[in-house]
Structure formats: structure tokens, C-alpha cells
CSV table of C-alpha atoms and ligand atoms in Angstrom, one decimal:
chain,number,residue,atom,x,y,z
Z,9,MET,CA,0.0,0.0,0.0
Z,10,LEU,CA,2.7,2.4,1.0
Z,11,LYS,CA,4.7,1.5,-2.1
Z,12,LYS,CA,1.6,2.2,-4.3
Z,13,LEU,CA,1.0,5.5,-2.7
Z,14,LYS,CA,4.6,6.4,-3.0
Z,15,GLN,CA,4.6,5.7,-6.7
Z,16,THR,CA,1.5,7.7,-7.3
Z,17,THR,CA,3.0,10.6,-5.3
Z,18,LEU,CA,6.2,10.4,-7.2
Z,19,ALA,CA,4.4,10.3,-10.6
Z,20,SER,CA,2.4,13.4,-9.7
Z,21,LEU,CA,5.5,15.2,-8.4
Z,22,LYS,CA,7.2,14.4,-11.7
Z,23,GLY,CA,4.2,15.6,-13.7
Z,24,SER,CA,4.2,18.9,-11.8
Z,25,GLY,CA,7.8,19.5,-12.6
Z,26,ALA,CA,9.1,19.0,-9.1
Z,27,PHE,CA,11.6,16.4,-10.2
Z,28,LYS,CA,13.3,18.9,-12.5
Z,29,LEU,CA,13.2,21.6,-9.8
Z,30,VAL,CA,14.9,19.3,-7.2
Z,31,GLU,CA,17.4,17.7,-9.5
Z,32,ASN,CA,18.7,21.1,-10.6
Z,33,SER,CA,18.6,22.6,-7.1
Z,34,ARG,CA,21.5,23.9,-5.0
Z,35,TRP,CA,20.1,21.4,-2.4
Z,36,ARG,CA,20.8,18.4,-4.7
Z,37,ARG,CA,24.1,19.8,-5.7
Z,38,GLN,CA,25.3,19.5,-2.1
Z,39,ARG,CA,24.4,15.9,-2.1
Z,40,LEU,CA,26.0,12.7,-3.4
Z,41,LEU,CA,24.0,9.7,-4.4
Z,42,ILE,CA,26.1,6.5,-3.8
Z,43,LEU,CA,24.5,3.6,-5.5
Z,44,ALA,CA,25.2,0.0,-4.2
Z,45,TYR,CA,24.9,-3.1,-6.2
Z,46,HIS,CA,25.7,-6.7,-5.3
Z,47,GLY,CA,25.2,-9.0,-8.3
Z,48,ILE,CA,24.0,-8.7,-11.9
Z,49,SER,CA,22.4,-12.0,-12.8
Z,50,MET,CA,24.3,-14.5,-15.0
Z,51,ASP,CA,21.0,-16.2,-15.5
Z,52,ASP,CA,18.3,-16.6,-12.8
Z,53,GLU,CA,19.9,-15.3,-9.6
Z,54,HIS,CA,17.5,-12.3,-9.4
Z,55,LEU,CA,14.6,-14.7,-9.2
Z,56,TRP,CA,16.3,-16.5,-6.3
Z,57,ASN,CA,17.4,-13.3,-4.4
Z,58,PRO,CA,15.8,-10.1,-5.9
Z,59,ALA,CA,17.3,-8.0,-3.1
Z,60,GLN,CA,20.9,-9.0,-3.9
Z,61,TYR,CA,20.7,-9.6,-7.6
Z,62,ILE,CA,19.2,-7.6,-10.5
Z,63,SER,CA,18.9,-8.7,-14.1
Z,64,GLN,CA,21.4,-7.2,-16.6
Z,65,GLU,CA,18.4,-5.7,-18.5
Z,66,LEU,CA,17.3,-3.8,-15.4
Z,67,PHE,CA,20.9,-2.6,-14.8
Z,68,ARG,CA,21.1,-1.3,-18.3
Z,69,ALA,CA,17.8,0.6,-17.8
Z,70,ARG,CA,19.2,2.2,-14.6
Z,71,LEU,CA,22.3,3.3,-16.5
Z,72,ASN,CA,20.1,4.7,-19.3
Z,73,LEU,CA,18.1,6.7,-16.8
Z,74,ILE,CA,21.3,8.0,-15.2
Z,75,ALA,CA,22.6,9.1,-18.6
Z,76,GLU,CA,19.2,10.7,-19.7
Z,77,SER,CA,19.0,12.6,-16.4
Z,78,GLY,CA,22.3,14.3,-17.2
Z,79,CYS,CA,23.9,13.0,-14.0
Z,80,THR,CA,27.6,13.2,-13.4
Z,81,VAL,CA,29.0,9.8,-12.4
Z,82,LEU,CA,32.2,10.4,-10.4
Z,83,PRO,CA,34.9,8.1,-9.1
Z,84,LEU,CA,34.3,7.4,-5.4
Z,85,ALA,CA,37.4,9.2,-4.1
Z,86,GLU,CA,36.6,12.3,-6.2
Z,87,GLY,CA,32.9,12.2,-5.1
Z,88,VAL,CA,33.8,12.0,-1.4
Z,89,ARG,CA,36.5,14.7,-1.7
Z,90,ARG,CA,34.2,17.1,-3.6
Z,91,LEU,CA,31.2,16.4,-1.3
Z,92,PHE,CA,33.1,17.7,1.8
Z,93,ALA,CA,34.7,20.5,-0.2
Z,94,ARG,CA,31.1,21.5,-1.3
Z,95,ASP,CA,32.3,21.4,-4.8
Z,96,LEU,CA,30.1,18.7,-6.4
Z,97,PRO,CA,28.9,19.0,-10.0
Z,98,GLU,CA,25.1,18.8,-10.7
Z,99,ARG,CA,23.3,15.5,-10.0
Z,100,SER,CA,26.4,13.6,-8.7
Z,101,ILE,CA,26.3,9.9,-8.5
Z,102,VAL,CA,28.9,7.2,-7.5
Z,103,LEU,CA,28.5,3.6,-8.5
Z,104,THR,CA,29.7,0.9,-6.1
Z,105,PHE,CA,29.6,-2.9,-6.3
Z,106,ASP,CA,30.0,-5.1,-3.2
Z,107,ASP,CA,31.9,-8.4,-2.9
Z,108,GLY,CA,33.4,-8.8,-6.4
Z,109,THR,CA,31.4,-11.7,-7.8
Z,110,TYR,CA,32.3,-13.1,-11.3
Z,111,ASP,CA,29.0,-11.8,-12.6
Z,112,PHE,CA,30.3,-8.2,-12.1
Z,113,TYR,CA,33.1,-9.1,-14.6
Z,114,LEU,CA,30.7,-10.8,-17.0
Z,115,ARG,CA,27.6,-8.6,-16.8
Z,116,ALA,CA,28.3,-5.2,-15.2
Z,117,TYR,CA,31.8,-4.3,-16.4
Z,118,PRO,CA,30.9,-4.4,-20.1
Z,119,LEU,CA,28.0,-2.0,-19.5
Z,120,LEU,CA,30.1,0.3,-17.4
Z,121,LYS,CA,32.6,0.4,-20.3
Z,122,GLU,CA,29.8,1.1,-22.8
Z,123,PHE,CA,28.5,4.0,-20.8
Z,124,ASN,CA,32.1,5.1,-19.9
Z,125,TYR,CA,31.2,5.3,-16.1
Z,126,PRO,CA,33.7,4.9,-13.3
Z,127,ALA,CA,32.9,2.4,-10.6
Z,128,THR,CA,34.3,1.1,-7.3
Z,129,LEU,CA,34.4,-2.6,-6.5
Z,130,TYR,CA,34.5,-3.4,-2.8
Z,131,LEU,CA,36.3,-6.7,-2.9
Z,132,THR,CA,36.3,-9.3,-0.2
Z,133,THR,CA,39.4,-11.4,-0.9
Z,134,PHE,CA,39.3,-14.8,0.7
Z,135,TYR,CA,37.1,-16.4,-2.0
Z,136,SER,CA,39.0,-14.5,-4.7
Z,137,GLN,CA,42.0,-16.5,-3.8
Z,138,TYR,CA,40.0,-19.7,-3.0
Z,139,ASN,CA,38.2,-19.7,-6.3
Z,140,ARG,CA,35.1,-21.8,-5.5
Z,141,PRO,CA,31.4,-20.9,-5.0
Z,142,VAL,CA,31.0,-18.7,-1.8
Z,143,PHE,CA,29.6,-21.2,0.7
Z,144,ASP,CA,26.6,-19.3,2.3
Z,145,VAL,CA,25.1,-17.8,-0.9
Z,146,ALA,CA,25.8,-20.9,-3.0
Z,147,CYS,CA,24.1,-23.1,-0.4
Z,148,SER,CA,21.0,-20.9,-0.4
Z,149,TYR,CA,21.0,-20.8,-4.2
Z,150,LEU,CA,21.3,-24.6,-4.4
Z,151,LEU,CA,18.4,-25.1,-2.1
Z,152,TRP,CA,16.3,-22.8,-4.3
Z,153,LYS,CA,17.5,-24.5,-7.5
Z,154,GLY,CA,16.4,-27.8,-6.0
Z,155,ARG,CA,13.1,-26.5,-4.7
Z,156,GLU,CA,11.0,-29.0,-6.6
Z,157,ARG,CA,12.6,-31.7,-4.3
Z,158,SER,CA,12.6,-32.5,-0.7
Z,159,LEU,CA,15.9,-32.7,1.1
Z,160,ASP,CA,16.7,-35.3,3.7
Z,161,LEU,CA,19.7,-34.2,5.8
Z,162,ASN,CA,19.9,-37.5,7.6
Z,163,GLY,CA,23.5,-38.8,7.4
Z,164,LEU,CA,24.6,-35.5,5.9
Z,165,VAL,CA,24.5,-33.1,8.9
Z,166,GLY,CA,24.0,-35.8,11.5
Z,167,GLN,CA,20.3,-35.2,12.1
Z,168,ASP,CA,17.2,-36.9,10.8
Z,169,VAL,CA,15.5,-33.9,9.3
Z,170,HIS,CA,13.3,-33.6,6.2
Z,171,PHE,CA,12.7,-30.4,4.4
Z,172,ASN,CA,10.1,-29.6,1.7
Z,173,LEU,CA,12.1,-27.1,-0.3
Z,174,LEU,CA,9.1,-25.6,-2.1
Z,175,SER,CA,8.4,-23.6,1.1
Z,176,GLU,CA,10.7,-20.6,1.6
Z,177,ARG,CA,10.5,-21.2,5.4
Z,178,GLU,CA,11.7,-24.8,5.0
Z,179,ARG,CA,14.6,-23.6,2.7
Z,180,THR,CA,15.6,-21.1,5.4
Z,181,LYS,CA,15.5,-23.8,8.1
Z,182,ALA,CA,17.5,-26.2,6.0
Z,183,PHE,CA,20.1,-23.4,5.2
Z,184,GLU,CA,20.4,-22.5,8.9
Z,185,GLN,CA,20.9,-26.2,9.8
Z,186,ILE,CA,23.6,-26.8,7.2
Z,187,LYS,CA,25.4,-23.5,8.1
Z,188,GLN,CA,25.3,-24.3,11.8
Z,189,PHE,CA,26.6,-27.8,11.2
Z,190,SER,CA,29.6,-26.6,9.1
Z,191,GLN,CA,30.4,-24.1,11.9
Z,192,GLU,CA,30.2,-26.7,14.6
Z,193,GLN,CA,32.4,-29.1,12.7
Z,194,LYS,CA,34.8,-26.2,12.0
Z,195,PHE,CA,34.8,-27.1,8.3
Z,196,SER,CA,37.6,-25.8,6.1
Z,197,ALA,CA,36.7,-24.1,2.9
Z,198,ALA,CA,37.4,-27.3,1.0
Z,199,GLU,CA,35.2,-29.3,3.3
Z,200,LYS,CA,32.4,-26.8,2.9
Z,201,ASP,CA,32.8,-27.0,-0.9
Z,202,ASN,CA,32.5,-30.8,-0.7
Z,203,LEU,CA,29.3,-30.4,1.4
Z,204,LEU,CA,27.8,-28.1,-1.3
Z,205,ALA,CA,28.7,-30.8,-4.0
Z,206,THR,CA,26.9,-33.5,-1.9
Z,207,ILE,CA,23.8,-31.3,-1.4
Z,208,ALA,CA,23.7,-30.5,-5.1
Z,209,GLN,CA,23.9,-34.2,-6.0
Z,210,LYS,CA,21.0,-34.9,-3.6
Z,211,LEU,CA,18.9,-32.2,-5.3
Z,212,GLY,CA,19.8,-33.1,-8.9
Z,213,VAL,CA,21.6,-29.8,-9.5
Z,214,ASP,CA,24.7,-30.0,-11.7
Z,215,TYR,CA,27.4,-28.6,-9.3
Z,216,ASP,CA,30.3,-29.1,-11.7
Z,217,ASN,CA,28.5,-27.0,-14.3
Z,218,MET,CA,27.8,-24.3,-11.8
Z,219,VAL,CA,31.4,-24.2,-10.8
Z,220,SER,CA,32.7,-24.2,-14.3
Z,221,ARG,CA,30.4,-21.3,-15.2
Z,222,ARG,CA,31.6,-19.4,-12.1
Z,223,VAL,CA,28.1,-18.9,-10.7
Z,224,LEU,CA,28.4,-17.2,-7.2
Z,225,GLN,CA,32.2,-17.2,-7.3
Z,226,LEU,CA,34.4,-14.2,-7.0
Z,227,ILE,CA,36.7,-12.8,-9.6
Z,228,ASN,CA,40.2,-14.4,-9.4
Z,229,PRO,CA,43.5,-12.4,-8.8
Z,230,ALA,CA,44.2,-12.2,-12.6
Z,231,GLU,CA,40.8,-10.8,-13.3
Z,232,VAL,CA,41.1,-8.3,-10.4
Z,233,LYS,CA,44.4,-7.2,-11.9
Z,234,SER,CA,43.0,-6.7,-15.4
Z,235,LEU,CA,40.0,-4.8,-14.0
Z,236,ALA,CA,42.2,-2.5,-12.0
Z,237,ALA,CA,44.5,-1.9,-15.0
Z,238,ASP,CA,41.4,-0.9,-16.9
Z,239,GLY,CA,40.3,1.7,-14.4
Z,240,ILE,CA,38.0,-0.2,-12.0
Z,241,ASP,CA,38.7,1.1,-8.5
Z,242,VAL,CA,39.2,-1.8,-6.2
Z,243,GLN,CA,38.6,-1.1,-2.5
Z,244,LEU,CA,38.2,-2.7,0.9
Z,245,HIS,CA,35.4,-5.1,2.1
Z,246,THR,CA,37.4,-7.2,4.7
Z,247,HIS,CA,39.2,-10.5,3.8
Z,248,ARG,CA,36.5,-12.9,5.1
Z,249,HIS,CA,33.5,-10.6,4.8
Z,250,ARG,CA,33.1,-10.1,8.5
Z,251,THR,CA,33.7,-7.4,11.1
Z,252,PRO,CA,34.9,-8.9,14.4
Z,253,THR,CA,34.1,-6.8,17.5
Z,254,GLU,CA,37.7,-7.1,18.9
Z,255,ARG,CA,40.0,-4.4,17.7
Z,256,GLU,CA,43.0,-6.7,16.7
Z,257,LEU,CA,40.8,-9.1,14.7
Z,258,PHE,CA,39.0,-6.2,13.1
Z,259,LEU,CA,42.2,-4.5,12.1
Z,260,LYS,CA,43.6,-7.9,10.8
Z,261,GLU,CA,40.6,-8.3,8.5
Z,262,ILE,CA,41.4,-4.9,6.9
Z,263,GLU,CA,45.1,-5.6,6.8
Z,264,ASP,CA,44.7,-9.0,5.1
Z,265,ASN,CA,42.2,-7.5,2.7
Z,266,ARG,CA,44.4,-4.6,1.9
Z,267,ASN,CA,47.6,-6.7,1.5
Z,268,VAL,CA,45.8,-9.0,-1.0
Z,269,ILE,CA,44.3,-6.1,-3.0
Z,270,THR,CA,47.7,-4.3,-3.1
Z,271,GLU,CA,49.3,-7.5,-4.4
Z,272,MET,CA,46.7,-7.8,-7.1
Z,273,THR,CA,46.4,-4.2,-8.2
Z,274,GLY,CA,49.7,-2.5,-7.2
Z,275,THR,CA,47.8,0.2,-5.3
Z,276,SER,CA,46.9,0.5,-1.6
Z,277,PRO,CA,43.1,0.9,-1.0
Z,278,SER,CA,41.8,3.3,1.6
Z,279,HIS,CA,38.0,3.3,1.1
Z,280,PHE,CA,35.9,0.7,3.0
Z,281,CYS,CA,32.4,-0.8,2.8
Z,282,TYR,CA,30.9,-2.5,5.8
Z,283,PRO,CA,30.2,-6.2,5.0
Z,284,SER,CA,26.4,-6.9,5.1
Z,285,GLY,CA,26.0,-3.2,6.1
Z,286,VAL,CA,26.8,-4.1,9.7
Z,287,TRP,CA,28.4,-1.1,11.4
Z,288,SER,CA,29.0,0.2,14.9
Z,289,ARG,CA,30.4,3.4,16.4
Z,290,THR,CA,33.0,1.1,18.0
Z,291,PHE,CA,34.5,0.6,14.5
Z,292,LEU,CA,35.1,4.2,13.7
Z,293,PRO,CA,38.4,4.8,15.6
Z,294,TRP,CA,39.7,1.5,14.3
Z,295,LEU,CA,38.9,2.5,10.7
Z,296,SER,CA,40.7,5.9,11.3
Z,297,GLU,CA,43.6,4.0,12.8
Z,298,ALA,CA,43.7,1.8,9.6
Z,299,GLY,CA,43.9,5.0,7.5
Z,300,ILE,CA,40.4,4.6,6.0
Z,301,GLU,CA,39.3,7.8,4.3
Z,302,SER,CA,35.6,6.8,3.7
Z,303,ALA,CA,33.3,4.0,4.6
Z,304,THR,CA,29.9,3.2,3.2
Z,305,THR,CA,26.9,1.6,4.9
Z,306,CYS,CA,23.6,0.2,3.5
Z,307,GLU,CA,21.6,2.9,5.3
Z,308,ILE,CA,19.4,4.5,2.7
Z,309,GLY,CA,19.9,8.2,1.7
Z,310,LEU,CA,22.1,10.7,-0.1
Z,311,ALA,CA,25.4,11.7,1.5
Z,312,THR,CA,25.6,15.4,2.6
Z,313,PRO,CA,28.6,17.5,3.8
Z,314,GLN,CA,27.2,16.9,7.3
Z,315,SER,CA,27.5,13.1,6.9
Z,316,HIS,CA,30.3,11.3,8.9
Z,317,PRO,CA,32.9,10.2,6.2
Z,318,LEU,CA,33.0,6.7,7.8
Z,319,LEU,CA,29.2,6.4,7.8
Z,320,LEU,CA,28.2,7.4,4.3
Z,321,PRO,CA,24.7,6.2,3.3
Z,322,ARG,CA,23.9,4.5,0.0
Z,323,LEU,CA,20.9,3.5,-2.0
Z,324,VAL,CA,21.0,-0.3,-2.4
Z,325,ASP,CA,19.4,-0.8,-5.7
Z,326,VAL,CA,17.0,-3.9,-5.8
Z,327,SER,CA,14.8,-5.6,-8.4
Z,328,GLY,CA,11.7,-4.4,-6.6
Z,329,LEU,CA,12.6,-0.7,-7.0
Z,330,SER,CA,10.3,0.7,-9.7
Z,331,PRO,CA,11.7,3.1,-12.4
Z,332,ILE,CA,9.9,6.1,-10.8
Z,333,GLU,CA,11.2,5.2,-7.4
Z,334,PHE,CA,14.8,4.9,-8.8
Z,335,GLU,CA,14.3,8.3,-10.5
Z,336,GLY,CA,13.0,9.8,-7.3
Z,337,TRP,CA,16.4,8.9,-5.7
Z,338,VAL,CA,18.4,10.2,-8.6
Z,339,THR,CA,16.7,13.5,-8.3
Z,340,GLY,CA,16.9,13.4,-4.5
Z,341,ILE,CA,13.2,14.0,-4.0
Z,342,SER,CA,12.7,10.5,-2.4
Z,343,THR,CA,14.6,11.6,0.7
Z,344,ALA,CA,11.5,13.7,1.6
Z,345,LEU,CA,9.1,10.7,1.3
Z,346,PRO,CA,8.3,8.3,4.1
Z,347,ARG,CA,10.0,5.0,3.8
Z,348,ARG,CA,10.4,1.7,5.6
Z,349,GLN,CA,13.8,1.2,7.2
G,3,ZN,ZN1,29.4,-7.8,0.9
């Protein structure tokens, strides 16, 4: 209901010329819209997880709208610098991509080149070096792929449990059980990968094919190197996609991540993105200590000169965001509308 009302409101605001007024205003000029993407589907990932994946067709439509709106797409470092110097050009946007999945290389990168837009890739590095499907997401995807079947975890995770995978609730339960089991057993990455292969076999999903097509895998070091050489800005997202609450462990995550990225790209990254959007004020002095210049969250909004540089909001673009809602964010007018957090 709220969504419908919002779309109607946005449409009438657009009709009345308010979009133009706001997007050309001094108010918008002091703000930076940082867009966040996770994956651009290789095939059906957006149907499995519409909040994390969008289709390539939708991504192209977004870039078209950005171009038609006369936005200035800036590199992250320049956008952040000019935001705080109050020197942004009109309708400023920064494009960011989290994690560094192979679909970025295959689906997003060619479009970015076509539109000649700069972009930042927040790369988590463990699964870039260990180039197999990322356990958590691949497990969830497999259970969805095999949803026509039921899954018997007896003998697999040591418990006699049956799941009807057609139900989303059952899939979540199965996922939690598998994840918990792998944690309790302190499985290595290779053991987790074997577990995925066994589950895939039980569900009649061709795991070897999924692996060879690089579905839900990260870009490898050679690909990171070539992307960086071609102008993609590779920045920090922790080595193992986690933010420990102990200072030493937190700093180690950043150090490991930074060392691997520096080795791959030849440059030392200093911009950070909180994995899974999890942030805490406790992290801020640690990030400063690590020499981090900016950090982005998944809190929705446009960054302003009053924003904390280590807590910059972003708009996480999802499949369910309609064209008019997206345009509302590009103009900036959506910041004034009520929204669910
Ligand atoms: Zn992430």
C-alpha cells in the first residue's frame, strides 16, 4: 500500500515539474547519491534473491536513466572529496559494487565500459584466492534450485530432518541447519565445498556445471588485476566478509584484505564498505587507525557535507525498486518521502 501510494505521489511530483526543480537545485548539488549493487544475474539469480541480484536488463535501464537525467558519475574518491569541499557538480552519483562476484566481470563491467562510467568494486578477498562458490550464498542458491525436491539431511549433517524445499521457510531452516553444522564441525573451505557438492547431488543440481560457469564465485586475482588496470577502483570489504568486534581481529581483517588487494592491483586501497552493512560506532576509531578515508553503509539516503565520512549512506538498488522510485532517488526527492527502514 505504502509502495503504491509512494509511486502515485512520485508520478504526480514528476508531472508537476518537481523532479526537475529538485534535481537542478542547490540542495541536490550539495548531495552525493552513492548507489550500491551486489550482483547482476548471470541467469536466474535475481529470481532467487531479488534483493541482492538484479537482471542485466534492469541494470542497463538504470544506467540509461542516469545518462538521460544528465547525472555526473564520479569516481568514489573524487565524489567524497568534492562532497566535503562542497564542490560537487550537478546531479552527482557514484557507482559501487559489493563483494566482487564473477557476474560483475561478465555482466556489469561491459555495460560500465559502454557508458564510460567509473565504478568502485569493494572486494572481499578470501574467495577471490580460493576460487570456488561462496559457501553461504551458494548453499542458499542450491536449495532454491532444487526447490522441486525435498531434502533429507539424515546422514549429511548428522540429524534426521526432512525439508520440503518448495516452502521458503523450510529452505531457510535447511540453510540454517547446514550452516550451523559446518560451523560446529569447523569445516575448512574445501570441506564446505564438498558439502555443497553433496547437497547439489541430492537435489539433482549439476554442481560441476555451476562451478565451471563461475556462478556465485568471486573474480580471481588475474581478473582483479586486469579490471584494476582498466580503471576499476578496487577497495576494501574485509578479507573474510566479517567485522569482528575485537580491535585486533577487526584490524587484521582490513590488513589482510588490503595486502591481498595491493598485491593484485599494485595500489593501496583506503576506502571501505561494511560487509552486510553491519556497522557500529566502535569501529570508527579502528577505521581511522587503519587509514580509512571513507566508509559506506547500506543505510538509505544521499550523503551530505554533514555526513560522517565513515558512515556514508547509500541506495542499495534492488529488483523491486520501480523506475519512478529509482528516478526519485536520482533527483533526490525521495529523501523527503516516508520509507520503511
Ligand atoms: Zn558484501
